[in-house]
Short mmCIF file of C-alpha atoms in Angstrom, two decimals:
data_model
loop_
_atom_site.label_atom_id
_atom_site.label_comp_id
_atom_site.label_asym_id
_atom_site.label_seq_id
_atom_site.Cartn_x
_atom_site.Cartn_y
_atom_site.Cartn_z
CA UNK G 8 74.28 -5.97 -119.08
CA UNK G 9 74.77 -4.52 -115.91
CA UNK G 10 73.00 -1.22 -113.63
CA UNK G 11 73.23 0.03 -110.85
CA UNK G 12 71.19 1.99 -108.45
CA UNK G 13 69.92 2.95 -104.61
CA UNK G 14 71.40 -0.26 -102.79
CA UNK G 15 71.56 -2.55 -106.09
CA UNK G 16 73.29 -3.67 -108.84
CA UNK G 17 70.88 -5.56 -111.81
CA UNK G 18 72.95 -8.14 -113.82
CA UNK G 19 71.30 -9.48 -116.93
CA UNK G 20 72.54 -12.02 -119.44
CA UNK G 21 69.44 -12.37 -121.66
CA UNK G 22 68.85 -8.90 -122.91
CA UNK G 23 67.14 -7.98 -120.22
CA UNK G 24 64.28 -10.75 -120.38
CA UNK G 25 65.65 -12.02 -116.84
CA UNK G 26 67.69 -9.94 -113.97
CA UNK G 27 69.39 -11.65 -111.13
CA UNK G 28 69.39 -8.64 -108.33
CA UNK G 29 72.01 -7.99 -105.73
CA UNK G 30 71.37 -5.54 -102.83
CA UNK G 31 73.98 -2.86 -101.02
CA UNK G 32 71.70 -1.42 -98.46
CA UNK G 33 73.01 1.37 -97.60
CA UNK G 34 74.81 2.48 -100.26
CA UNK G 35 73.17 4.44 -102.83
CA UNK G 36 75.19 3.26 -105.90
CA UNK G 37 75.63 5.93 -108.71
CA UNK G 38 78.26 4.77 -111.52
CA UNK G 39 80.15 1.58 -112.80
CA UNK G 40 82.79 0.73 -115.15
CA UNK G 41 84.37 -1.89 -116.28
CA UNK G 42 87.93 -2.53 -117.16
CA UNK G 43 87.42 -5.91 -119.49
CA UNK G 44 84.42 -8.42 -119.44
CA UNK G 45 85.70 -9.55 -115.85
CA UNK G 46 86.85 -7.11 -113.98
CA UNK G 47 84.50 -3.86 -112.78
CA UNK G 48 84.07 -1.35 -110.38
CA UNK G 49 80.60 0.37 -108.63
CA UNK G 50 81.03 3.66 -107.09
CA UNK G 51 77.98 4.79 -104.31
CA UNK G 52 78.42 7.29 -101.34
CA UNK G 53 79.49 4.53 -99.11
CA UNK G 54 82.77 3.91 -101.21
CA UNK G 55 83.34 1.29 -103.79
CA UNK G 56 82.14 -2.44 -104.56
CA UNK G 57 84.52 -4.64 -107.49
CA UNK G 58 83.86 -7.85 -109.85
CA UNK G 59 86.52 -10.12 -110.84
CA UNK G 60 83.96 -12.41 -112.30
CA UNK G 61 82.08 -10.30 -114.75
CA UNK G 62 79.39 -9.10 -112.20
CA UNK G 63 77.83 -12.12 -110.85
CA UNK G 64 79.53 -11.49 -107.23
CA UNK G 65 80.68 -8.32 -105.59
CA UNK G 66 82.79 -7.15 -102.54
CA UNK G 67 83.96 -3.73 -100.92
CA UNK G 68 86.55 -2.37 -101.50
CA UNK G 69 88.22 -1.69 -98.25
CA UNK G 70 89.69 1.98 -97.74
CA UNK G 71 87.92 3.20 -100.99
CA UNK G 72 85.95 6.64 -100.91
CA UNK G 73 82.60 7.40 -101.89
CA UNK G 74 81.86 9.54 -104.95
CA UNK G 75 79.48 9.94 -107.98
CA UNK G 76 82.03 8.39 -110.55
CA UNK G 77 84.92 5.98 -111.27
CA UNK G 78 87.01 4.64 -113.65
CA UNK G 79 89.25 1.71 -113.95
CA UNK G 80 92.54 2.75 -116.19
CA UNK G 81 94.48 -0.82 -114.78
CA UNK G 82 93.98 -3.28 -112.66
CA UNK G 83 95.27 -1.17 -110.16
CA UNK G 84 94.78 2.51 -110.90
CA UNK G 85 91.15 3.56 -109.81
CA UNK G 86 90.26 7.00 -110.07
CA UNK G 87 87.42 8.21 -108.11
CA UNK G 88 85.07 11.64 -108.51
CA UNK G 89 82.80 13.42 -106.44
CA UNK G 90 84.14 15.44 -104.01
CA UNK G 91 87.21 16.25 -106.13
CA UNK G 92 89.42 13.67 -107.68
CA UNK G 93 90.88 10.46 -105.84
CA UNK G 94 92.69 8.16 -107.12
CA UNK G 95 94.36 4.62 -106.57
CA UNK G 96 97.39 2.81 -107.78
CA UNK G 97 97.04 -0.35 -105.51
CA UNK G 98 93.62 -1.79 -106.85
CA UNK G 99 91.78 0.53 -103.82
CA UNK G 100 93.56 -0.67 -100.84
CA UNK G 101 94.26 3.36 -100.16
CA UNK G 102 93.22 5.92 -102.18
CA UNK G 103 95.03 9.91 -101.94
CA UNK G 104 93.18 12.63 -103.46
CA UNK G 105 94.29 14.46 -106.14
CA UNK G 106 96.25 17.66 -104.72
CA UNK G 107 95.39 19.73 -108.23
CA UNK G 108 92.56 19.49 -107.42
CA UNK G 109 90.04 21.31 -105.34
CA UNK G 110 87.52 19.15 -102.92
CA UNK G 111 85.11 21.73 -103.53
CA UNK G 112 84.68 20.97 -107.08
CA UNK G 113 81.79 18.26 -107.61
CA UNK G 114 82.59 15.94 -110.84
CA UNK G 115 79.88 13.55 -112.02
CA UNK G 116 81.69 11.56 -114.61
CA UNK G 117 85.61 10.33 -115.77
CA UNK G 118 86.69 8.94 -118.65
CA UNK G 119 90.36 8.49 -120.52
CA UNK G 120 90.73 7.88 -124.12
CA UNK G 121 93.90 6.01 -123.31
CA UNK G 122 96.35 5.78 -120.88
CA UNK G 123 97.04 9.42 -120.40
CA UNK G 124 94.19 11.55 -121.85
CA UNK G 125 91.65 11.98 -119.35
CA UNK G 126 88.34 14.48 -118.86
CA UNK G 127 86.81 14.48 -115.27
CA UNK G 128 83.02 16.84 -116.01
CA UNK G 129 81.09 18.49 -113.35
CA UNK G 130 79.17 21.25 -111.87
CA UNK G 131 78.70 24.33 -113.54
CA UNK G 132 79.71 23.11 -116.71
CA UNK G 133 83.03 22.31 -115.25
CA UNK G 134 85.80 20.13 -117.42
CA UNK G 135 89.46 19.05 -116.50
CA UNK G 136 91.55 17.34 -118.75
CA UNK G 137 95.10 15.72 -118.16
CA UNK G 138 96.94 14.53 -120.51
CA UNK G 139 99.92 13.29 -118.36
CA UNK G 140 98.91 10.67 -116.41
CA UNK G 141 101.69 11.14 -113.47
CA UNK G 142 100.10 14.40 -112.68
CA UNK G 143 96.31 14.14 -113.79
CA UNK G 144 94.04 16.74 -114.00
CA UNK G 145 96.51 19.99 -113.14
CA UNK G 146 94.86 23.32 -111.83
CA UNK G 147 96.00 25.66 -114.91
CA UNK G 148 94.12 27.76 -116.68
CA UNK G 149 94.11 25.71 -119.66
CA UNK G 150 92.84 22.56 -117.93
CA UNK G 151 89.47 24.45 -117.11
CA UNK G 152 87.60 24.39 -120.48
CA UNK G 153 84.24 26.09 -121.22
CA UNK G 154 81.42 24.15 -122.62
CA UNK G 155 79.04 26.20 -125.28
CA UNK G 156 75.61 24.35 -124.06
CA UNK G 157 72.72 23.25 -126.55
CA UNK G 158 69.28 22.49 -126.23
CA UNK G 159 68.07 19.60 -124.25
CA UNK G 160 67.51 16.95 -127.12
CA UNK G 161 63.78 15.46 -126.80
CA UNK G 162 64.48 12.76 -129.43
CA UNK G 163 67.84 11.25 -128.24
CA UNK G 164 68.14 7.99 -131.20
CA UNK G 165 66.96 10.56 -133.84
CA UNK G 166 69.14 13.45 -133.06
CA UNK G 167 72.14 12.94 -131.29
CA UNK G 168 73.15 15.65 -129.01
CA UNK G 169 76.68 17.35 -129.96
CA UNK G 170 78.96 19.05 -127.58
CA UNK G 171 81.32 21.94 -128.63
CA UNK G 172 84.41 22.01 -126.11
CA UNK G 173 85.83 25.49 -127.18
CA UNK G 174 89.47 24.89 -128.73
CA UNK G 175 89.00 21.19 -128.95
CA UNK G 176 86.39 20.45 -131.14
CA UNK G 177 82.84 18.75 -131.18
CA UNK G 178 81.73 15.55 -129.51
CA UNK G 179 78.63 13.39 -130.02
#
């Protein structure tokens, strides 16, 4: 397993019992994903660090941008959030943000169920979704959904939380 957090990533192969530590002073690491069991990404303010070798070393990312979240969809595409959407299709050597999106919206998490259908979550209940990935998240109306919100869930394993996304349908 893998974490991340204020200037560190925590690798462990054990189940925990043992972590090997790895500092990024500087760089207050918030998110990571990874693309297969080799190759992952950490996002912090001070831009973003990649694995080819499952975690045990990592390197910037030169010309990559800072943000709260980011997901590997290939090799080479790299989408990053914070700030608005960035994103990638050289494995981070530049990185353009997304013009469909506004800077001044704050997104703390990205996902895509496959190649096309994406959901980037934010601020003030804020979703986007794309579902064409040449022109992801589009400014429309229909690409801002509402969120119904439930109670905070005390008891996590014994009650998972559930998520109504109005006109989609409901998440765990």
């Amino acid at each position: 397993g893998i974490a991340v957090g204020d200037g560190l990533i925590l690798r462990t192969t054990n189940g925990g019992a043992n972590w090997t530590v790895l500092t990024f002073p500087g760089n207050k690491l918030l998110d990571l994903h990874f693309l297969d069991a080799n190759i992952g990404i950490a996002v912090g303010a001070a831009g973003l660090l990649k694995t080819t070798d499952g975690g045990v070393s990592w390197s910037a990312v030169n010309g990559s941008v800072g943000g709260n979240t980011a997901y590997l969809l290939s090799a080479d595409t790299i989408f990053v959030g914070g700030s608005g959407i960035a994103e990638s299709v050289n494995g981070g050597a530049y990185f353009l943000p997304q013009p469909s999106v506004p800077g001044s919206e704050a997104f703390n998490d990205l996902g895509f169920f496959n190649g096309t259908v994406g959901y980037a979550v934010g601020e003030d209940g804020r979703v986007r979704r794309t579902s064409s990935f040449g022109d992801p998240f589009p400014l429309n109306d229909a690409s801002v959904l509402a969120i119904e919100q439930f109670p905070v869930n005390p008891c996590p394993d014994i009650f998972p939380v559930r998520v109504r996304v109005k006109n989609i349908g409901l998440y765990q």
